[in-house]
């Protein structure tokens, strides 16, 4: 929640964190996370599936801070990782190997060796070549690799094209024919892979629940077929992707969407006798963070007013890369009247903006600004471009 109380911006699970107080005496931009909020969103997700066997594999890429992964461990969750680095980070944070799944189209030999050595829960395989590699490496090690086939259900989710993954022309997943080809390769006694399940992930920041419904509907025939061929299919991994209403101050609509999402998944998978796996990232961590920065300068030109911050696209690239909208608010509201401004960063390119043409109440140089919903894909995509340092990360725990 990000809301004004007595003209001071407050943040956090109960809106009890006074950002003017938190920023007092600070100079440089920083991220602030409310871990209580993380727990709350995690539990809200988990409760929806309380009646079925399931595991939440938090998508580490959304925010890989060890404190967050430690919380996932404490909550009994697992991890979805997409690199050897994320795999090691999850293990170091105490998430057990048998609660880690490994996704991604480009797993190297080293990464597969690490996954096999640590005996993780499953490798989500995305191509015939990867399947062959996993099989050969497991065989050479005298191991049986646990894999799930990432199915491309050929749906075009209604999200930004850069974060859609579930359509035929995306690099992700396999069609039914490719999965058949993989199965033919292991049609012999004692193969070195065990088909643990099927996995999907159609994209990110999806608000249209019908997209998930269609994806699951397209996947059911494959599940039937694999079962028919004698594969037990312990799990169906429905991926992540549930979006956050970045434009809204309150999360009511997020929670209504979660409810619709859960009902859709539960209805579609009603006949499935295995564990459901989920890989949510943004939905759980997105709203738990805020990026805070001082105004360095206010620059007025005949055409525009620029509010120039100490932070920019190097700390939150989403507006520049996906035309994403993050609410940008002064920490102290000095007026009721607003004027239109561009909120920009210090980097030497014009893509370095956080918001363009937004109404903002009066601000002065030295005031602090909060950029909302910076829990997911902010720090994890940050860079040191122009040799700026990474912002500090601060935590509210209780
Ligand atoms: N599982 C897989 C295999 C994924 O590729 C992703 C995200 C997730 C789960 C988690 O998705 P989520 O629940 O967070 O939507 N940088 C972009 C988002 C990229 C998402 C990539 N994959 C952004 O800032 O919007």
CSV table of C-alpha atoms and ligand atoms in Angstrom, one decimal:
chain,number,residue,atom,x,y,z
A,1,UNK,CA,0.0,0.0,0.0
A,2,UNK,CA,1.2,3.5,-0.8
A,3,UNK,CA,-1.0,6.2,0.5
A,4,UNK,CA,-0.9,9.7,2.1
A,5,UNK,CA,-1.6,10.2,5.7
A,6,UNK,CA,-1.4,13.9,6.8
A,7,UNK,CA,0.4,14.7,3.5
A,8,UNK,CA,3.1,12.2,4.3
A,9,UNK,CA,3.5,9.1,2.1
A,10,UNK,CA,3.2,5.8,3.9
A,11,UNK,CA,4.0,2.4,2.6
A,12,UNK,CA,3.8,-1.2,3.7
A,13,UNK,CA,1.4,-4.0,4.6
A,14,UNK,CA,-0.6,-1.8,6.9
A,15,UNK,CA,0.5,1.5,5.4
A,16,UNK,CA,2.4,2.1,8.7
A,17,UNK,CA,5.8,3.0,7.3
A,18,UNK,CA,6.3,6.7,7.2
A,19,UNK,CA,8.6,7.3,4.2
A,20,UNK,CA,9.6,10.8,5.3
A,21,UNK,CA,11.0,9.3,8.5
A,22,UNK,CA,12.7,6.5,6.7
A,23,UNK,CA,14.5,8.8,4.2
A,24,UNK,CA,15.6,11.3,6.9
A,25,UNK,CA,19.4,11.8,6.8
A,26,UNK,CA,19.7,9.7,3.7
A,27,UNK,CA,21.4,10.9,0.6
A,28,UNK,CA,21.5,8.1,-2.0
A,29,UNK,CA,18.7,6.2,-3.7
A,30,UNK,CA,17.7,2.9,-2.0
A,31,UNK,CA,15.1,0.2,-2.3
A,32,UNK,CA,12.9,-0.5,0.7
A,33,UNK,CA,11.1,-3.8,1.1
A,34,UNK,CA,8.5,-4.8,3.6
A,35,UNK,CA,9.0,-8.5,4.3
A,36,UNK,CA,5.7,-8.7,6.2
A,37,UNK,CA,4.0,-7.7,3.0
A,38,UNK,CA,5.9,-10.5,1.2
A,39,UNK,CA,4.6,-13.1,3.7
A,40,UNK,CA,1.1,-11.8,3.3
A,41,UNK,CA,1.1,-12.0,-0.5
A,42,UNK,CA,2.8,-15.4,-0.3
A,43,UNK,CA,0.2,-16.7,2.1
A,44,UNK,CA,-2.7,-15.2,0.1
A,45,UNK,CA,-1.5,-17.2,-2.9
A,46,UNK,CA,-0.9,-20.4,-0.9
A,47,UNK,CA,-4.4,-20.3,0.8
A,48,UNK,CA,-6.1,-20.4,-2.6
A,49,UNK,CA,-4.6,-23.9,-3.2
A,50,UNK,CA,-4.8,-25.2,0.3
A,51,UNK,CA,-7.1,-28.0,-0.7
A,52,UNK,CA,-4.8,-29.5,-3.3
A,53,UNK,CA,-1.3,-30.9,-3.2
A,54,UNK,CA,0.9,-28.1,-4.4
A,55,UNK,CA,4.3,-26.3,-4.0
A,56,UNK,CA,5.0,-22.7,-4.6
A,57,UNK,CA,8.3,-22.3,-6.4
A,58,UNK,CA,9.0,-18.6,-6.0
A,59,UNK,CA,10.6,-17.2,-9.3
A,60,UNK,CA,14.0,-16.1,-8.0
A,61,UNK,CA,14.6,-13.8,-11.0
A,62,UNK,CA,12.0,-11.4,-9.7
A,63,UNK,CA,14.0,-10.6,-6.7
A,64,UNK,CA,16.9,-12.7,-5.6
A,65,UNK,CA,17.9,-11.0,-2.3
A,66,UNK,CA,19.0,-13.7,0.2
A,67,UNK,CA,16.7,-12.3,2.8
A,68,UNK,CA,13.7,-12.8,0.5
A,69,UNK,CA,14.8,-16.3,-0.4
A,70,UNK,CA,15.3,-17.0,3.3
A,71,UNK,CA,11.8,-16.0,3.9
A,72,UNK,CA,10.6,-18.3,1.1
A,73,UNK,CA,12.5,-21.1,2.9
A,74,UNK,CA,10.8,-20.3,6.2
A,75,UNK,CA,7.4,-20.2,4.6
A,76,UNK,CA,8.0,-23.8,3.3
A,77,UNK,CA,8.3,-22.7,-0.3
A,78,UNK,CA,10.5,-23.7,-3.2
A,79,UNK,CA,12.4,-21.9,-5.9
A,80,UNK,CA,12.2,-21.6,-9.7
A,81,UNK,CA,15.6,-20.8,-11.0
A,82,UNK,CA,16.9,-19.9,-14.4
A,83,UNK,CA,20.7,-20.0,-14.0
A,84,UNK,CA,23.4,-21.7,-12.0
A,85,UNK,CA,23.9,-18.5,-10.1
A,86,UNK,CA,20.2,-18.5,-9.0
A,87,UNK,CA,20.5,-22.2,-8.2
A,88,UNK,CA,23.4,-21.6,-5.9
A,89,UNK,CA,21.8,-18.5,-4.3
A,90,UNK,CA,18.6,-20.5,-3.6
A,91,UNK,CA,20.7,-23.3,-2.0
A,92,UNK,CA,22.8,-20.9,0.0
A,93,UNK,CA,19.6,-19.3,1.3
A,94,UNK,CA,18.6,-22.7,2.7
A,95,UNK,CA,16.0,-23.7,0.1
A,96,UNK,CA,16.4,-27.5,-0.1
A,97,UNK,CA,17.4,-29.0,-3.5
A,98,UNK,CA,14.3,-31.1,-3.6
A,99,UNK,CA,12.2,-27.9,-3.7
A,100,UNK,CA,14.1,-26.3,-6.6
A,101,UNK,CA,13.2,-26.4,-10.3
A,102,UNK,CA,15.3,-25.1,-13.1
A,103,UNK,CA,13.8,-23.4,-16.1
A,104,UNK,CA,15.3,-21.6,-19.1
A,105,UNK,CA,16.1,-22.3,-22.8
A,106,UNK,CA,19.9,-22.1,-22.6
A,107,UNK,CA,21.2,-24.2,-19.7
A,108,UNK,CA,24.9,-24.8,-20.1
A,109,UNK,CA,26.7,-28.1,-19.4
A,110,UNK,CA,28.0,-26.6,-16.1
A,111,UNK,CA,24.5,-25.6,-15.1
A,112,UNK,CA,23.1,-29.0,-15.8
A,113,UNK,CA,26.0,-30.7,-14.0
A,114,UNK,CA,25.2,-28.5,-11.0
A,115,UNK,CA,21.5,-29.4,-11.1
A,116,UNK,CA,22.4,-33.1,-11.3
A,117,UNK,CA,25.0,-32.9,-8.6
A,118,UNK,CA,22.6,-31.2,-6.2
A,119,UNK,CA,19.8,-33.5,-7.2
A,120,UNK,CA,17.2,-30.8,-7.6
A,121,UNK,CA,13.5,-31.5,-7.9
A,122,UNK,CA,13.3,-31.2,-11.7
A,123,UNK,CA,14.8,-29.7,-14.8
A,124,UNK,CA,12.2,-28.0,-17.0
A,125,UNK,CA,13.5,-29.0,-20.4
A,126,UNK,CA,12.8,-26.7,-23.3
A,127,UNK,CA,14.1,-28.4,-26.4
A,128,UNK,CA,15.1,-31.7,-27.9
A,129,UNK,CA,18.8,-30.7,-27.8
A,130,UNK,CA,18.6,-29.9,-24.2
A,131,UNK,CA,16.8,-33.1,-23.5
A,132,UNK,CA,19.6,-35.0,-25.2
A,133,UNK,CA,22.2,-33.1,-23.3
A,134,UNK,CA,20.5,-33.8,-19.9
A,135,UNK,CA,20.0,-37.5,-20.8
A,136,UNK,CA,23.7,-37.9,-21.9
A,137,UNK,CA,25.0,-36.1,-18.9
A,138,UNK,CA,22.9,-38.0,-16.4
A,139,UNK,CA,23.8,-41.3,-18.1
A,140,UNK,CA,27.5,-40.5,-17.9
A,141,UNK,CA,27.1,-39.8,-14.2
A,142,UNK,CA,25.1,-43.0,-13.6
A,143,UNK,CA,22.1,-40.9,-12.5
A,144,UNK,CA,18.5,-40.5,-13.5
A,145,UNK,CA,17.6,-36.9,-14.1
A,146,UNK,CA,14.1,-35.7,-13.1
A,147,UNK,CA,12.7,-33.6,-16.0
A,148,UNK,CA,9.5,-31.9,-16.9
A,149,UNK,CA,8.7,-31.0,-20.5
A,150,UNK,CA,8.0,-27.3,-21.0
A,151,UNK,CA,5.0,-27.3,-23.3
A,152,UNK,CA,4.3,-24.4,-25.5
A,153,UNK,CA,0.5,-24.2,-25.5
A,154,UNK,CA,0.4,-21.7,-28.4
A,155,UNK,CA,-1.6,-19.0,-26.7
A,156,UNK,CA,-0.8,-15.4,-27.2
A,157,UNK,CA,-1.2,-13.8,-23.8
A,158,UNK,CA,-2.3,-10.2,-23.6
A,159,UNK,CA,0.8,-8.6,-22.2
A,160,UNK,CA,3.8,-6.6,-23.4
A,161,UNK,CA,5.4,-8.5,-26.4
A,162,UNK,CA,8.8,-8.7,-24.6
A,163,UNK,CA,7.4,-10.7,-21.7
A,164,UNK,CA,5.0,-13.0,-23.6
A,165,UNK,CA,6.4,-16.5,-23.9
A,166,UNK,CA,3.5,-18.9,-24.7
A,167,UNK,CA,3.0,-18.5,-28.4
A,168,UNK,CA,4.3,-20.6,-31.3
A,169,UNK,CA,6.9,-18.1,-32.4
A,170,UNK,CA,8.4,-17.7,-29.0
A,171,UNK,CA,11.7,-19.4,-28.1
A,172,UNK,CA,10.1,-21.1,-25.1
A,173,UNK,CA,8.8,-24.6,-24.6
A,174,UNK,CA,8.1,-27.4,-27.1
A,175,UNK,CA,5.2,-28.5,-29.2
A,176,UNK,CA,3.7,-32.0,-28.9
A,177,UNK,CA,5.8,-33.4,-31.8
A,178,UNK,CA,9.0,-32.4,-30.1
A,179,UNK,CA,7.9,-33.9,-26.9
A,180,UNK,CA,7.1,-37.2,-28.8
A,181,UNK,CA,10.6,-37.1,-30.3
A,182,UNK,CA,12.1,-36.8,-26.8
A,183,UNK,CA,10.1,-39.7,-25.6
A,184,UNK,CA,11.2,-41.8,-28.5
A,185,UNK,CA,14.8,-41.2,-27.5
A,186,UNK,CA,14.2,-42.8,-24.1
A,187,UNK,CA,12.0,-45.7,-25.4
A,188,UNK,CA,14.4,-48.3,-24.0
A,189,UNK,CA,15.1,-50.1,-20.7
A,190,UNK,CA,16.5,-47.9,-17.9
A,191,UNK,CA,16.7,-44.5,-19.5
A,192,UNK,CA,18.7,-41.9,-17.6
A,193,UNK,CA,15.7,-39.5,-17.3
A,194,UNK,CA,12.5,-39.7,-15.4
A,195,UNK,CA,9.6,-37.8,-16.7
A,196,UNK,CA,8.3,-36.1,-13.6
A,197,UNK,CA,5.7,-33.8,-15.2
A,198,UNK,CA,4.8,-31.1,-17.6
A,199,UNK,CA,5.4,-27.4,-17.2
A,200,UNK,CA,4.0,-24.2,-18.7
A,201,UNK,CA,4.8,-20.6,-18.5
A,202,UNK,CA,3.0,-18.4,-21.0
A,203,UNK,CA,4.3,-15.0,-20.0
A,204,UNK,CA,4.4,-12.3,-17.3
A,205,UNK,CA,2.2,-9.5,-16.1
A,206,UNK,CA,-0.9,-11.3,-17.3
A,207,UNK,CA,-4.1,-9.8,-16.1
A,208,UNK,CA,-6.5,-11.6,-18.4
A,209,UNK,CA,-7.3,-14.9,-16.6
A,210,UNK,CA,-8.8,-16.3,-19.8
A,211,UNK,CA,-5.2,-16.6,-21.2
A,212,UNK,CA,-4.3,-19.0,-18.4
A,213,UNK,CA,-7.5,-20.9,-19.0
A,214,UNK,CA,-6.8,-21.3,-22.6
A,215,UNK,CA,-3.2,-22.5,-21.9
A,216,UNK,CA,-4.4,-25.1,-19.5
A,217,UNK,CA,-7.1,-26.3,-21.8
A,218,UNK,CA,-4.6,-26.7,-24.6
A,219,UNK,CA,-2.3,-28.7,-22.2
A,220,UNK,CA,-4.9,-31.3,-21.0
A,221,UNK,CA,-4.7,-33.5,-24.1
A,222,UNK,CA,-0.9,-33.8,-23.7
A,223,UNK,CA,-1.4,-34.9,-20.1
A,224,UNK,CA,-3.9,-37.5,-21.1
A,225,UNK,CA,-1.7,-38.8,-23.8
A,226,UNK,CA,1.4,-39.1,-21.6
A,227,UNK,CA,-0.6,-40.8,-18.9
A,228,UNK,CA,-1.9,-43.1,-21.6
A,229,UNK,CA,1.7,-44.0,-22.6
A,230,UNK,CA,2.4,-45.0,-19.0
A,231,UNK,CA,4.1,-41.9,-17.6
A,232,UNK,CA,2.9,-41.3,-14.0
A,233,UNK,CA,3.3,-37.5,-14.2
A,234,UNK,CA,3.8,-36.5,-10.6
A,235,UNK,CA,3.4,-32.9,-11.2
A,236,UNK,CA,1.9,-30.2,-13.4
A,237,UNK,CA,3.7,-26.9,-13.2
A,238,UNK,CA,1.5,-24.0,-14.3
A,239,UNK,CA,4.3,-21.5,-14.2
A,240,UNK,CA,4.0,-17.9,-13.0
A,241,UNK,CA,2.8,-14.8,-14.8
A,242,UNK,CA,-0.1,-13.4,-12.7
A,243,UNK,CA,0.1,-9.7,-13.0
A,244,UNK,CA,-0.1,-6.7,-10.6
A,245,UNK,CA,-2.3,-3.7,-11.2
A,246,UNK,CA,0.5,-1.1,-11.1
A,247,UNK,CA,-1.9,1.7,-11.8
A,248,UNK,CA,-3.9,1.2,-8.6
A,249,UNK,CA,-2.9,2.3,-5.0
A,250,UNK,CA,-4.8,-0.6,-3.4
A,251,UNK,CA,-4.4,-4.2,-4.0
A,252,UNK,CA,-8.1,-5.2,-4.0
A,253,UNK,CA,-8.2,-5.9,-7.7
A,254,UNK,CA,-5.0,-8.0,-7.5
A,255,UNK,CA,-6.6,-10.2,-4.9
A,256,UNK,CA,-9.8,-10.5,-7.0
A,257,UNK,CA,-7.7,-11.5,-9.9
A,258,UNK,CA,-5.9,-14.1,-7.7
A,259,UNK,CA,-9.2,-15.5,-6.8
A,260,UNK,CA,-10.3,-15.8,-10.4
A,261,UNK,CA,-6.9,-17.3,-11.3
A,262,UNK,CA,-7.1,-19.9,-8.6
A,263,UNK,CA,-10.6,-20.9,-9.5
A,264,UNK,CA,-9.6,-21.2,-13.2
A,265,UNK,CA,-6.6,-23.4,-12.4
A,266,UNK,CA,-8.5,-25.6,-10.0
A,267,UNK,CA,-11.3,-26.1,-12.4
A,268,UNK,CA,-9.1,-26.9,-15.3
A,269,UNK,CA,-6.9,-29.3,-13.3
A,270,UNK,CA,-9.7,-31.0,-11.3
A,271,UNK,CA,-9.0,-34.4,-12.8
A,272,UNK,CA,-5.2,-34.2,-12.3
A,273,UNK,CA,-3.9,-36.6,-9.7
A,274,UNK,CA,-0.5,-35.1,-9.0
A,275,UNK,CA,1.1,-32.1,-7.4
A,276,UNK,CA,0.4,-28.6,-8.8
A,277,UNK,CA,3.5,-26.5,-9.0
A,278,UNK,CA,3.5,-22.7,-9.3
A,279,UNK,CA,6.3,-20.3,-10.2
A,280,UNK,CA,5.0,-16.8,-9.2
A,281,UNK,CA,7.4,-14.0,-8.9
A,282,UNK,CA,5.9,-10.6,-9.5
A,283,UNK,CA,2.5,-11.3,-7.8
A,284,UNK,CA,4.2,-12.1,-4.6
A,285,UNK,CA,7.1,-9.6,-4.4
A,286,UNK,CA,6.1,-6.7,-6.8
A,287,UNK,CA,4.2,-4.6,-4.4
A,288,UNK,CA,6.5,-5.3,-1.4
A,289,UNK,CA,9.1,-2.8,-2.5
A,290,UNK,CA,9.5,0.8,-3.2
A,291,UNK,CA,12.4,2.7,-4.8
A,292,UNK,CA,13.3,6.0,-3.0
A,293,UNK,CA,15.4,8.8,-4.4
A,294,UNK,CA,16.1,12.5,-3.8
A,295,UNK,CA,15.4,15.1,-6.4
A,296,UNK,CA,18.7,16.4,-7.5
A,297,UNK,CA,17.4,19.1,-9.8
A,298,UNK,CA,14.2,20.6,-11.2
A,299,UNK,CA,14.8,21.7,-14.7
A,300,UNK,CA,12.1,23.9,-16.4
A,301,UNK,CA,12.3,24.5,-20.1
A,302,UNK,CA,9.7,26.3,-22.3
A,303,UNK,CA,8.5,22.8,-23.3
A,304,UNK,CA,8.6,20.7,-20.2
A,305,UNK,CA,9.5,20.4,-16.6
A,306,UNK,CA,12.0,17.6,-15.7
A,307,UNK,CA,12.3,16.3,-12.2
A,308,UNK,CA,15.8,14.8,-12.2
A,309,UNK,CA,16.4,12.1,-9.7
A,310,UNK,CA,19.4,10.3,-8.4
A,311,UNK,CA,17.8,7.0,-9.6
A,312,UNK,CA,16.8,6.1,-13.1
A,313,UNK,CA,16.5,3.3,-15.5
A,314,UNK,CA,19.6,1.6,-14.1
A,315,UNK,CA,17.6,0.9,-11.0
A,316,UNK,CA,14.2,0.4,-12.5
A,317,UNK,CA,14.3,-0.4,-16.2
A,318,UNK,CA,10.7,-1.4,-16.6
A,319,UNK,CA,9.3,2.0,-17.9
A,320,UNK,CA,12.1,2.3,-20.4
A,321,UNK,CA,12.0,-1.3,-21.6
A,322,UNK,CA,8.3,-2.3,-21.4
A,323,UNK,CA,6.6,1.1,-21.3
A,324,UNK,CA,5.5,0.0,-17.8
A,325,UNK,CA,3.8,2.5,-15.6
A,326,UNK,CA,4.9,2.8,-12.0
A,327,UNK,CA,3.3,5.3,-9.7
A,328,UNK,CA,5.7,8.1,-8.8
A,329,UNK,CA,4.9,10.1,-5.7
A,330,UNK,CA,6.5,12.8,-3.6
A,331,UNK,CA,7.2,11.6,-0.1
A,332,UNK,CA,5.8,14.8,1.3
A,333,UNK,CA,2.8,16.3,-0.4
A,334,UNK,CA,3.3,20.1,-0.4
A,335,UNK,CA,0.2,21.1,-2.4
A,336,UNK,CA,-3.1,19.9,-3.8
A,337,UNK,CA,-2.4,21.4,-7.2
A,338,UNK,CA,-0.5,19.4,-9.8
A,339,UNK,CA,1.5,20.1,-12.9
A,340,UNK,CA,2.7,17.8,-15.6
A,341,UNK,CA,6.3,16.6,-15.3
A,342,UNK,CA,8.7,14.1,-16.7
A,343,UNK,CA,10.5,12.2,-14.0
A,344,UNK,CA,14.0,11.3,-15.3
A,345,UNK,CA,17.3,9.9,-14.1
A,346,UNK,CA,20.9,11.0,-14.3
A,347,UNK,CA,22.0,8.7,-17.2
A,348,UNK,CA,23.2,10.0,-20.5
A,349,UNK,CA,20.4,8.8,-22.7
A,350,UNK,CA,16.8,9.8,-23.3
A,351,UNK,CA,15.5,6.3,-22.4
A,352,UNK,CA,16.4,7.1,-18.8
A,353,UNK,CA,13.0,8.0,-17.5
A,354,UNK,CA,10.7,6.7,-14.8
A,355,UNK,CA,7.5,8.5,-15.9
A,356,UNK,CA,6.6,10.9,-18.6
A,357,UNK,CA,4.0,13.6,-18.6
A,358,UNK,CA,2.5,12.7,-15.2
A,359,UNK,CA,0.7,15.1,-12.9
A,360,UNK,CA,2.8,15.8,-9.8
A,361,UNK,CA,2.1,18.0,-6.8
A,362,UNK,CA,4.6,20.7,-6.0
A,363,UNK,CA,8.1,19.5,-5.3
A,364,UNK,CA,11.4,21.2,-4.5
A,365,UNK,CA,15.0,20.2,-5.1
A,366,UNK,CA,16.1,17.9,-2.2
A,367,UNK,CA,12.6,16.4,-1.8
A,368,UNK,CA,12.3,12.6,-1.8
A,369,UNK,CA,10.3,10.7,-4.4
A,370,UNK,CA,9.0,7.2,-4.1
A,371,UNK,CA,8.6,4.9,-7.1
A,372,UNK,CA,5.9,2.3,-6.3
A,373,UNK,CA,5.9,-1.5,-6.8
A,374,UNK,CA,9.7,-1.9,-7.2
A,375,UNK,CA,9.8,-5.2,-5.5
A,376,UNK,CA,10.0,-7.3,-8.6
A,377,UNK,CA,12.3,-6.9,-11.6
A,378,UNK,CA,13.9,-3.7,-10.3
A,379,UNK,CA,17.0,-4.6,-8.3
A,380,UNK,CA,17.2,-7.9,-10.1
A,381,UNK,CA,17.5,-6.1,-13.5
A,382,UNK,CA,19.6,-3.2,-12.2
A,383,UNK,CA,22.9,-2.3,-13.7
A,384,UNK,CA,25.9,-0.2,-12.9
A,385,UNK,CA,25.6,1.7,-16.2
A,386,UNK,CA,27.6,4.9,-16.2
A,387,UNK,CA,29.4,3.3,-13.3
A,388,UNK,CA,26.8,4.2,-10.8
A,389,UNK,CA,26.7,2.1,-7.7
A,390,UNK,CA,23.8,-0.3,-7.0
A,391,UNK,CA,21.4,1.2,-4.5
A,392,UNK,CA,21.3,-0.2,-1.0
A,393,UNK,CA,18.4,-2.5,-0.1
A,394,UNK,CA,16.7,-2.0,3.2
A,395,UNK,CA,14.2,-4.2,4.9
A,396,UNK,CA,11.3,-3.8,7.2
A,397,UNK,CA,10.8,-7.0,9.1
A,398,UNK,CA,8.4,-6.4,11.9
B,1,LIG,N1,8.6,-19.0,-14.5
B,1,LIG,C1,9.3,-18.8,-15.7
B,1,LIG,C2,9.8,-19.9,-16.4
B,1,LIG,C3,9.6,-17.5,-16.0
B,1,LIG,O1,10.3,-17.2,-17.1
B,1,LIG,C4,9.1,-16.4,-15.3
B,1,LIG,C5,9.4,-15.0,-15.6
B,1,LIG,C6,8.4,-16.7,-14.1
B,1,LIG,C7,8.1,-18.0,-13.8
B,1,LIG,C8,7.8,-15.6,-13.2
B,1,LIG,O2,6.9,-14.8,-13.8
B,1,LIG,P1,6.1,-13.7,-12.9
B,1,LIG,O3,5.2,-14.5,-12.0
B,1,LIG,O4,7.0,-12.9,-12.2
B,1,LIG,O5,5.3,-13.0,-13.9
B,1,LIG,N2,11.4,-8.4,-16.5
B,1,LIG,C9,10.0,-8.5,-16.9
B,1,LIG,C10,9.4,-9.8,-16.5
B,1,LIG,C11,10.1,-11.0,-17.1
B,1,LIG,C12,9.5,-12.3,-16.7
B,1,LIG,C13,10.4,-13.4,-17.1
B,1,LIG,N3,10.0,-14.7,-16.7
B,1,LIG,C14,9.3,-7.3,-16.2
B,1,LIG,O6,9.9,-6.5,-15.5
B,1,LIG,O7,8.1,-7.2,-16.4
